[in-house]
Each structure stands twice: as structure tokens, then as C-alpha cells.
Amino acid sequence: MPLPSPQRLTMLVFFLQPVAFGSWLPRIPDVQQALGLGPAGLALALLGLPCGTLLTLPFAGPLVGRIGPRMAILAGFVLYSLAVSLPALATDPAMLFVALALAGSTISFVELGLNVQADAVEKATGSDIMTTSHGFWSVGIMVGSLIGSGLAGLGIEAQWAIPLVAVVVLPVALVASTALPVLSAEAPASEDQRSAWALPSWALLGICAFVFGITMTEGAMADWSAIFLRDVLGAEAGMVGLGYSVFAMMVAAGRFGGDTLKKRFGAVNTARICGTLAMIGAAMLFLAPTTPIALLGFAIIGLGVSVGFPLAVTAAAGLTDRSASANVAVLSFVALLGFLVGPPVIGLVAEQFNMRLGIACLVPVLLVSLLLTGRLRTRSARPGANPEAEIPGVL
């Protein structure tokens, strides 16, 4: 029986990666309550995830370039599946921070490997799959969030539910990852190509500045959507997880259509349309008087931020100043810095004022991203590449 195409295998692994982590997100309010944390205390504890990732990414870029994205995905999946269960076992804020830091450090390797692998498949086949692959990632985290909400509804404690999801997903992920073709997204080395440790170029910094507001919004939705619905609008326990599920569903919908929009309108115009929607959704969420209106706001924000990071990955990987893995690692570092800044900013504003004003902080950063969409550019397909072409070693 022939294996699925490299494109489909890549999309499958993108889908599987966030499922276990998605099952953690609906349990954040439970952990907050169990540890007796206020918004600011929870925000500081949640910094562990991006801190762990940020500390690891500078080393992940050169390492992925050396061992290849496929091996990074395989090793990263095993470590990540072990670490993702740790936050639910935390008994105090410091332990929660450390557990999330360990999870974040493992996530950096597997996600960087996934992005470099998708770029390599694009270069080898001439097909656009980056945005669609991230669409499958969004479906994966949405499915994980729904599974987490369902297990919570069944009364299964988080310390049992999250490892259960990880144990079920890991074998499937390893089989799919092993079947990935061994490809390289790296351009042939040239004398003027800079080291992976060199400072990023101005072109890359512009792309990074664009993506910062996008991922700050994504991080805010992941960490605060359930608490916003519970504390601001009084949503019941069975409803608080729907905010992020709706957001993730629309992120997925936008990403599944993103490659088509990019072909028709170009990367810059696609990013501008979606960026405008994100600002509208954030304003709607700030003003939402009821849970249904808030859910609509979450949906519009999800559609608005959907294509930002995939477009930025393609633009960064297309730069020729140094290796694709090094540039994507820098982009991922800044993207996760958005996750690092977003949750505590919202938490601190909510602590001093209220949660609505915390959410309103997303509007100005989304405006900055909208103004920087011109930094994106579409990489031309490799001359003569065929989207349906066979890759050596793949049946």
C-alpha cells in the first residue's frame, strides 16, 4: 500500500502535534482555582511556557539545521508528550511555571521541525502547503480543546486526562513522522551567507515585527478566553472552553483557505484583509454584552489572525541571507515573545482595571501588524517544480 504524499503526511503531523496541549487549555481555570491564583499570579505562572521555548530556540535553529527537520520532529514529539502532562501536576505557582517551561522547551524543537519540513516540501514539490498545514495545526488544538472540555465534563481530573490524551496521540504521531521524507530546506551554502548565530537582517526583523502582534493575540486567546467568559460574562463551566474552541475553529478555516487567497490576492493583500478582521473582532470582544456576541468576536479574531504566522514563516524561510532553519528559528523566537508579552500584559491590566480593558490591549498591537504587512513577500515556486511530483524515497 503506497504511503500518503509528503504534503498529506506533513499536514497529518501538524494536526497531531497540538492535540495534547489543546486538552490542557480548558483546564487552566481549574488549575487557577486549585492554586488560589489571581489574574496577575496566573499570568506570571503562565510565562513558563514561552520562557522555556525562548530559552531553547536559539539552540534549536542550528540543531535542526544539523540533524534535519524529520529527526527533530521525532525526538521532539517524544519529549513533548512527556512534558505536556506536567503542568496539571503542579501544586504551587512556582511548580506550574517550571512545568510549563519544560513543556515549552520541548515544543520549540518539534514545532521548528514542522515548519522547516513544510517549507522543504514546498520547495521540493512547488506546492503551497504552509498555510494549510497550519490549518491542520489549528484543527488539532481545537480538537484537543474539545477533548479537554469533554473529559472535564466527565469529571476526569486534569492530571489523568492530559496524560491520557498524550499517550493516545504519541504512537500515531511517531508512525506518521517516521514516514516523512528526508528533505532539506536549506539553500546551498555560499561565501556571503551568514552564520546561524549572526544578527538577523532588517528584512527578517520586519517580518518578525509583523508577526509579534499576531502571536500576542493568539497567546491571549489561549490563556484568557476561558477566564474572560467566566469572569466577565458569567459563562457556565461547560461554556468557558468554547471561546478558544471557536477561535481555533476559525483560525483553521482561515488557514485552509489561506493558500488559495494567497494565490489570488498575494501575501500582502491577504494579510491586510485578515489583519483588519482581527482588529474588528478584538473591538467586538471588548464591547461584548453577552456570551454569544463574545463567541462571535472570538470567531472573527480567529479568522483575522489565521494566516499571519504561516505567511511570515514562508517569507522568513525564503530569505537567502542564511539557512531557512536559522531564519525560522528567529521568527519563532519573536513569535513566542508575543506569547510571552501578551498574557502578562492582559493579566496586569485586568488586575489594575478589568478584564475588558486587558483584552482591549490587543487592538493597538494588531494595528502595528496591519501596518507592517508590506514586509511580507511571496517566494516564487522552484522552476519546473510539480505539486504532484514524487519525492525520492516516497512511494
Coordinates of C-alpha atoms in Angstrom, one line a residue, residues 119-316:
D119 CA 9.0 24.6 3.8
A120 CA 11.2 21.8 2.4
V121 CA 8.1 20.1 1.0
E122 CA 7.0 23.3 -0.6
K123 CA 10.4 23.8 -2.2
A124 CA 10.7 20.2 -3.4
T125 CA 7.2 20.0 -4.9
G126 CA 6.3 23.6 -5.8
S127 CA 3.0 23.3 -4.0
D128 CA 1.8 25.8 -1.3
I129 CA 1.1 23.9 1.9
M130 CA 2.3 26.1 4.7
T131 CA -0.9 27.9 5.4
T132 CA -3.0 24.7 5.0
S133 CA -0.6 22.8 7.3
H134 CA -1.1 25.4 10.0
G135 CA -4.8 25.0 9.4
F136 CA -4.5 21.4 10.4
W137 CA -2.5 22.5 13.4
S138 CA -5.4 24.7 14.4
V139 CA -7.8 21.8 13.9
G140 CA -5.6 19.8 16.2
I141 CA -5.6 22.3 19.0
M142 CA -9.3 22.8 18.6
V143 CA -9.9 19.0 18.8
G144 CA -7.6 18.9 21.9
S145 CA -9.5 21.7 23.5
L146 CA -12.9 20.0 22.9
I147 CA -11.5 16.7 24.2
G148 CA -10.2 18.5 27.3
S149 CA -13.6 20.1 27.8
G150 CA -15.3 16.8 27.4
L151 CA -13.1 15.0 29.8
A152 CA -13.6 17.8 32.3
G153 CA -17.4 17.4 31.9
L154 CA -17.0 13.7 32.7
G155 CA -15.3 14.6 35.9
I156 CA -11.9 13.2 35.0
E157 CA -9.1 15.2 36.8
A158 CA -6.6 17.1 34.7
Q159 CA -3.6 15.1 36.0
W160 CA -5.2 12.0 34.4
A161 CA -6.9 13.4 31.4
I162 CA -3.9 15.2 29.8
P163 CA -1.5 12.2 30.0
L164 CA -4.3 10.0 28.6
V165 CA -4.6 12.2 25.5
A166 CA -0.8 12.3 25.1
V167 CA -0.5 8.5 25.3
V168 CA -3.1 8.0 22.7
V169 CA -1.7 10.5 20.2
L170 CA 2.1 9.7 20.5
P171 CA 2.1 6.3 18.7
V172 CA 0.2 7.7 15.8
A173 CA 2.5 10.7 15.6
L174 CA 5.6 8.6 15.6
V175 CA 4.4 6.4 12.8
A176 CA 3.4 9.4 10.7
S177 CA 6.7 11.3 11.5
T178 CA 8.8 8.3 10.6
A179 CA 7.1 8.2 7.2
L180 CA 8.1 11.8 6.4
P181 CA 10.6 12.1 3.6
V182 CA 14.1 13.2 4.4
L183 CA 14.4 16.6 2.8
S184 CA 16.4 19.8 3.3
A185 CA 15.0 23.3 3.1
E186 CA 18.5 24.8 3.3
A187 CA 19.8 26.7 0.3
P188 CA 23.3 25.7 -0.8
A189 CA 25.9 27.4 1.4
S190 CA 27.6 30.5 -0.2
E191 CA 30.6 32.5 0.9
D192 CA 28.5 35.5 1.8
Q193 CA 25.8 33.5 3.7
R194 CA 25.9 34.5 7.4
S195 CA 26.2 32.2 10.4
A196 CA 23.0 31.0 12.1
W197 CA 24.3 32.9 15.2
A198 CA 24.6 36.2 13.3
L199 CA 22.2 39.1 14.0
P200 CA 19.0 38.9 11.8
S201 CA 18.8 41.0 8.7
W202 CA 16.5 44.1 8.5
A203 CA 14.2 42.1 6.2
L204 CA 13.8 39.4 8.8
L205 CA 13.3 41.9 11.6
G206 CA 10.4 43.5 9.6
I207 CA 8.7 40.1 9.2
C208 CA 9.3 39.4 12.9
A209 CA 7.7 42.7 13.9
F210 CA 4.7 41.9 11.8
V211 CA 4.2 38.5 13.4
F212 CA 4.6 39.8 17.0
G213 CA 1.1 41.3 17.3
I214 CA -0.4 38.2 15.6
T215 CA 1.0 35.7 18.1
M216 CA 0.4 38.1 21.0
T217 CA -3.2 37.8 20.1
E218 CA -3.1 34.0 19.7
G219 CA -1.4 33.7 23.1
A220 CA -4.1 35.9 24.7
M221 CA -6.9 33.8 23.3
A222 CA -5.3 30.6 24.6
D223 CA -4.7 31.9 28.1
W224 CA -7.5 34.2 28.8
S225 CA -10.5 33.2 26.6
A226 CA -12.0 30.8 29.2
I227 CA -11.4 33.2 32.1
F228 CA -12.9 36.1 30.1
L229 CA -16.1 34.2 29.5
R230 CA -16.3 33.1 33.2
D231 CA -15.4 36.3 35.0
V232 CA -16.7 39.0 32.6
L233 CA -19.8 37.3 31.2
G234 CA -20.6 34.7 33.9
A235 CA -20.5 31.7 31.5
E236 CA -21.1 28.3 33.0
A237 CA -18.4 25.7 33.3
G238 CA -19.4 23.9 30.2
M239 CA -19.2 27.1 28.1
V240 CA -16.0 28.6 29.2
G241 CA -13.9 26.3 26.9
L242 CA -16.0 27.2 23.9
G243 CA -14.3 30.6 23.4
Y244 CA -11.0 29.1 22.5
S245 CA -12.6 26.3 20.5
V246 CA -14.5 28.8 18.4
F247 CA -11.3 30.9 17.9
A248 CA -9.3 27.8 16.9
M249 CA -12.0 26.6 14.5
M250 CA -12.0 29.9 12.7
V251 CA -8.2 30.0 12.6
A252 CA -8.3 26.6 11.0
A253 CA -11.0 27.8 8.5
G254 CA -8.9 30.8 7.6
R255 CA -5.7 28.8 7.1
F256 CA -7.4 26.2 4.9
G257 CA -8.4 29.0 2.6
G258 CA -5.2 30.9 3.0
D259 CA -3.2 29.3 0.3
T260 CA -6.0 30.0 -2.2
L261 CA -6.3 33.6 -1.1
K262 CA -2.5 34.0 -1.3
K263 CA -2.5 32.7 -4.9
R264 CA -5.4 35.1 -5.9
F265 CA -4.5 38.3 -4.0
G266 CA -0.9 37.9 -2.9
A267 CA 0.6 37.5 0.5
V268 CA 0.4 41.2 1.4
N269 CA -3.2 41.8 0.4
T270 CA -4.3 38.6 2.1
A271 CA -2.6 39.7 5.3
R272 CA -4.2 43.1 5.2
I273 CA -7.7 41.7 4.8
C274 CA -7.2 39.3 7.7
G275 CA -5.5 41.9 9.9
T276 CA -8.5 44.3 9.5
L277 CA -10.8 41.5 10.6
A278 CA -8.7 40.8 13.6
M279 CA -9.0 44.4 14.8
I280 CA -12.7 44.3 14.3
G281 CA -13.0 41.1 16.3
A282 CA -10.9 42.4 19.2
A283 CA -13.1 45.5 19.4
M284 CA -16.2 43.4 19.3
L285 CA -14.9 41.2 22.1
F286 CA -14.1 44.3 24.2
L287 CA -17.7 45.5 23.8
A288 CA -19.5 42.1 24.0
P289 CA -22.5 42.3 26.3
T290 CA -23.3 38.6 26.1
T291 CA -21.6 35.2 25.7
P292 CA -22.9 34.7 22.1
I293 CA -21.6 38.1 21.0
A294 CA -18.2 37.3 22.7
L295 CA -18.1 34.0 20.8
L296 CA -18.7 35.9 17.5
G297 CA -15.8 38.1 18.5
F298 CA -13.5 35.1 19.2
A299 CA -14.5 33.8 15.7
I300 CA -13.7 37.0 13.9
I301 CA -10.4 37.3 15.7
G302 CA -9.5 33.7 14.8
L303 CA -10.2 34.4 11.1
G304 CA -8.2 37.6 11.3
V305 CA -5.0 36.1 12.7
S306 CA -5.2 32.8 10.9
V307 CA -2.8 33.4 8.0
G308 CA -0.3 35.8 9.7
F309 CA 2.2 33.3 11.1
P310 CA 2.2 30.9 8.1
L311 CA 2.8 33.8 5.7
A312 CA 5.6 35.0 7.9
V313 CA 7.2 31.5 8.0
T314 CA 7.2 31.3 4.2
A315 CA 8.6 34.8 3.9
A316 CA 11.4 34.2 6.5

